[in-house]
C-alpha cells in the first residue's frame, strides 16, 4: 500500500453503512453498520449469537461481499479494489475452527502463502516461519502435522500463519471458543503480546479478561446493528443500554 | 480372509520366543531348500524325440535344455495323423550340470522368451521362497520390534507355490507328456536334490504357516490373486499349447492395443474430469450450465451408443458440414479432409463418456473439502486459482483417488466395447480367433483371464497409490 497512515491520520479501517442480508433480504445480518478503527487500536466485538459479528468481520476482507456500503482499508475502497488479493495480504485472519491446511506440516502451513503470494524464496520463508513459531511458543512443532497438535497449538500456528504475511491488521473470529479452558490462556497470551506490539486488531470474543487487559474499545452488536461502542472500563462500570446490560449479565453470570 | 485379526498378538518377542520352533522350522526349511540345489535334480534328459505317424512322415525334434516343446501335441499337429510310436534319445547329465544350480543356469540361457518364463517359474521361484523365508527369520531376530510381519504373507505364498514349482520342473523334464515319460523307462525320475528341495519347501511352508497369527495383514491379498491368474495363463499355455499358445500369440498384440487405448484415454479423462468438476462448482452460470449439461446428457446415453455415434455418424456430419459450407472453400476443405481413424474414435468415445462420470467424482471430491480451507487461503491473499491448486486440490485428491482409480479398472473392462469400431483390441482379437477356429471356450477363457490380470493388477496399484496419499498420520 502506497499510503502510510501516520502521515494522514485517516483510520486504517473505515466501514461505511454496511448492509448484508441473506435469503434475498429475508434475513438481515448487517444493518447499516459504520465503524472506524484507527491504526494500533484493539477493538473487541461482543454480542449474542446471530448478531452479525462474524459477518462484519468477514466483510472487512471481503470474504463476504456486502450488499451495500463501503469498506476502506488503508485508504483503498475494497469495492473498487482491482487488487483485492493484495489488500487481503495486509489483513490477517484467524478463524474459530483454525482452518490449518491438514496436508501440510506446520512449517509448510506458514511458508505456503509467503512463497506463492509474497514470492519469497524457500530460505527466507523458512526463516520467517521459524521466527514466528518461536514467537508463538512452539518452535519444536515445525515438522508436525496439524492433526498432531492440540487445539491451542493449532490456533497459535494459525496466528503465526497470518502474521507471516506481515499484515497491518489482524482479525480474530472467536479464536478461543473451540478450545478447552486450559488452552485458552496460551492463545490469549499470544494475542496480548501482539496487542502490546501495536498491531491493529478487531477481535470477536467473549473473553472479558482479554477485553479488560488489551482492548482500547468494546463494541456491542445485536441484530446486525452496533448498539454500544465504548471503552472496556465504561462498559463494565455502567453499560448504557438495557440490551447490553442483559447480555453482560448473561456472560458474566 | 484366512486371518482372524482378533488373534493378532501385539507384543515384542521375548528372548526364548525368538528361539522357538516356528522360526527354527522356517529357517531349517529355507536352508534345506537352498542346499538341495547343490544336489542332483535330474541326471538324464531327453535330447531329441522321433515320432512316427501311421500315414504321414516322421517328425524329429531337438530339445536344447529342459524340454520346452510340447512334443506329443506339437508332433500330432504337425503330422496331423495317427500317432504310431515315439522314440526318445536320452542323454546323461553329470556332475555340476545335473544339480539344481546347473539346471537353473543352463535354463537361463534358454533359446526363447517363453522358455525363460517357464524356467523362472519352475527353477527360480523356490529359491526366491527360500530367500524370503530366511529373511523373515533373520529380520525377526535382528529387529527389536518383533516379528517381521510384513514378510509373512508374501513368503507364505511363495513357499507354498515353490512345492508346486518343483512339481512343474519335473513335468518339464518329460514335457508334460506321458508318452515321453513311458518311453524313458523311469530314467527321467527326479534325483535326490529335487526330493530334498520339496521337503525343504514343505518344512518352510509349515514354519511360516505356524507364524500366521503374528501378522495383521491378509494372508491372501489381491496381488497373489493376480499372480495366481497369471500363473494359470502360463500353465494353460505350457500344458496345452494347442490351442492356448496359439491363442496367446494371436491375442497378445490385442492386449497392447487395449492398454494403449486405456492409458491414452485415461490421461484425457483426468483432464476432462478436472475441468468438468471445476465447471460444476463454478459460480459462473454459463460455465456451470455447460458442464452440467455435459454431465447430465452423457451419463444418460450408453457408452456403446456413443461409440457407434462417433464412429458412424460423426464422419457423415463432417461431410455434411463440408458440403454446406462450400462458399467458404477453406472451411469446406478442412471439414472435407477431416477423418477419424478407429483409434482416435475409440479414445474420443471413452474420454467423452468417462469424463462425465469423472467430472462428478471431482466435483464431489472438491466440495468435500471444508469451505474454511478456501477461505483461509483467500484470506492470506491467494487468488482462487492458487488456493485451488495449492490448498484444495491436494486435499481433494485423497478423496478423489479411490473412485477415480475404480474408474480406471472399469475403463479397462469397458474398453472391450471399442471392438465394434474395428479396433484390434483384446476382445476383437479374441473374436477374430474364434471366427477362424470355432474354439469358443478356449478363446474366451483366455481373453477373460487376460482381462482379469489387467484389472487385478491395476486395482492393486490404485490401492497402493491411495495408501501413499494419506496424510493423516
Ligand atoms: N452464509 C450464510 N448464509 C445464510 N445465512 C447466514 C450466512 N452467514 C450468516 N448467516 C446468518 O446471518 C446472521 C448473522 O450471522 P453471524 O455469523 O454474523 O453471527 P455471529 O454474531 O457471528 O454469531 P455467533 O456468535 O453464533 O458466531 C445469522 O442469523 C446467520 O444465520
Ligand atoms: Mg460468529
Short mmCIF file of C-alpha atoms in Angstrom, two decimals, chain A residues 28-128:
data_model
loop_
_atom_site.label_atom_id
_atom_site.label_comp_id
_atom_site.label_asym_id
_atom_site.label_seq_id
_atom_site.Cartn_x
_atom_site.Cartn_y
_atom_site.Cartn_z
CA UNK A 28 -30.72 -9.14 7.66
CA UNK A 29 -27.29 -9.92 9.08
CA UNK A 30 -25.80 -6.42 9.00
CA UNK A 31 -27.98 -3.38 9.21
CA UNK A 32 -26.24 -0.11 8.41
CA UNK A 33 -23.01 -0.64 10.32
CA UNK A 34 -20.47 2.15 10.34
CA UNK A 35 -17.21 1.98 12.23
CA UNK A 36 -13.71 3.46 12.20
CA UNK A 37 -10.67 1.75 13.65
CA UNK A 38 -7.51 3.84 13.83
CA UNK A 39 -4.07 2.35 13.46
CA UNK A 40 -2.87 0.43 16.52
CA UNK A 41 -6.27 0.15 18.14
CA UNK A 42 -7.56 -3.11 19.60
CA UNK A 43 -11.34 -3.39 19.22
CA UNK A 44 -13.23 -6.24 20.84
CA UNK A 45 -16.63 -7.08 19.36
CA UNK A 46 -19.21 -8.81 21.54
CA UNK A 47 -22.85 -9.68 21.11
CA UNK A 48 -25.32 -12.55 21.17
CA UNK A 49 -25.22 -15.40 18.66
CA UNK A 50 -26.50 -14.41 15.24
CA UNK A 51 -25.97 -10.70 15.86
CA UNK A 52 -23.71 -10.35 12.80
CA UNK A 53 -20.26 -10.23 14.40
CA UNK A 54 -18.73 -12.81 12.06
CA UNK A 55 -20.47 -11.32 9.07
CA UNK A 56 -19.00 -7.91 9.81
CA UNK A 57 -15.53 -9.34 10.27
CA UNK A 58 -15.77 -11.31 7.04
CA UNK A 59 -16.92 -8.22 5.17
CA UNK A 60 -13.72 -6.49 6.31
CA UNK A 61 -11.63 -8.59 3.93
CA UNK A 62 -14.44 -9.28 1.50
CA UNK A 63 -14.71 -12.98 2.24
CA UNK A 64 -18.35 -11.93 2.37
CA UNK A 65 -19.39 -9.32 -0.17
CA UNK A 66 -21.75 -6.73 1.37
CA UNK A 67 -24.97 -5.77 -0.38
CA UNK A 68 -24.20 -2.10 0.02
CA UNK A 69 -21.88 0.19 1.91
CA UNK A 70 -18.16 0.64 1.80
CA UNK A 71 -15.10 -0.92 3.39
CA UNK A 72 -11.98 1.20 3.13
CA UNK A 73 -8.75 -0.39 4.23
CA UNK A 74 -5.71 1.83 4.47
CA UNK A 75 -7.30 4.28 2.09
CA UNK A 76 -8.33 1.72 -0.51
CA UNK A 77 -12.04 1.05 -1.00
CA UNK A 78 -12.43 -2.69 -1.35
CA UNK A 79 -15.46 -2.48 -3.60
CA UNK A 80 -13.31 -0.83 -6.22
CA UNK A 81 -10.08 -2.62 -5.47
CA UNK A 82 -8.96 -4.47 -8.54
CA UNK A 83 -6.19 -5.68 -6.28
CA UNK A 84 -8.32 -7.42 -3.69
CA UNK A 85 -5.73 -10.16 -3.18
CA UNK A 86 -3.10 -7.55 -2.48
CA UNK A 87 -5.28 -5.80 0.11
CA UNK A 88 -6.02 -9.15 1.73
CA UNK A 89 -2.35 -9.78 2.38
CA UNK A 90 -2.49 -6.71 4.65
CA UNK A 91 -5.29 -8.29 6.70
CA UNK A 92 -4.53 -11.42 8.66
CA UNK A 93 -7.49 -13.51 9.72
CA UNK A 94 -7.77 -16.15 12.44
CA UNK A 95 -10.77 -18.46 12.46
CA UNK A 96 -12.70 -20.18 15.20
CA UNK A 97 -12.01 -23.56 13.60
CA UNK A 98 -8.28 -22.76 12.96
CA UNK A 99 -8.56 -23.85 9.28
CA UNK A 100 -4.98 -25.03 9.12
CA UNK A 101 -4.04 -26.87 5.93
CA UNK A 102 -4.07 -30.50 7.05
CA UNK A 103 -1.94 -31.79 4.17
CA UNK A 104 0.98 -29.52 5.05
CA UNK A 105 3.34 -29.57 8.00
CA UNK A 106 3.30 -26.69 10.45
CA UNK A 107 6.29 -25.10 8.78
CA UNK A 108 4.79 -25.50 5.31
CA UNK A 109 1.50 -24.07 6.55
CA UNK A 110 3.31 -20.89 7.46
CA UNK A 111 5.54 -20.87 4.38
CA UNK A 112 2.96 -21.59 1.68
CA UNK A 113 1.38 -18.17 1.26
CA UNK A 114 4.70 -16.39 1.74
CA UNK A 115 6.11 -18.40 -1.14
CA UNK A 116 3.29 -18.04 -3.62
CA UNK A 117 1.85 -14.65 -2.68
CA UNK A 118 4.83 -12.76 -1.30
CA UNK A 119 7.12 -14.66 -3.69
CA UNK A 120 9.77 -15.20 -1.03
CA UNK A 121 12.30 -17.91 -1.66
CA UNK A 122 12.32 -21.06 0.44
CA UNK A 123 15.06 -19.96 2.78
CA UNK A 124 13.57 -16.55 3.51
CA UNK A 125 10.13 -18.03 4.08
CA UNK A 126 11.53 -20.65 6.39
CA UNK A 127 13.40 -18.10 8.45
CA UNK A 128 10.25 -16.04 8.89
#
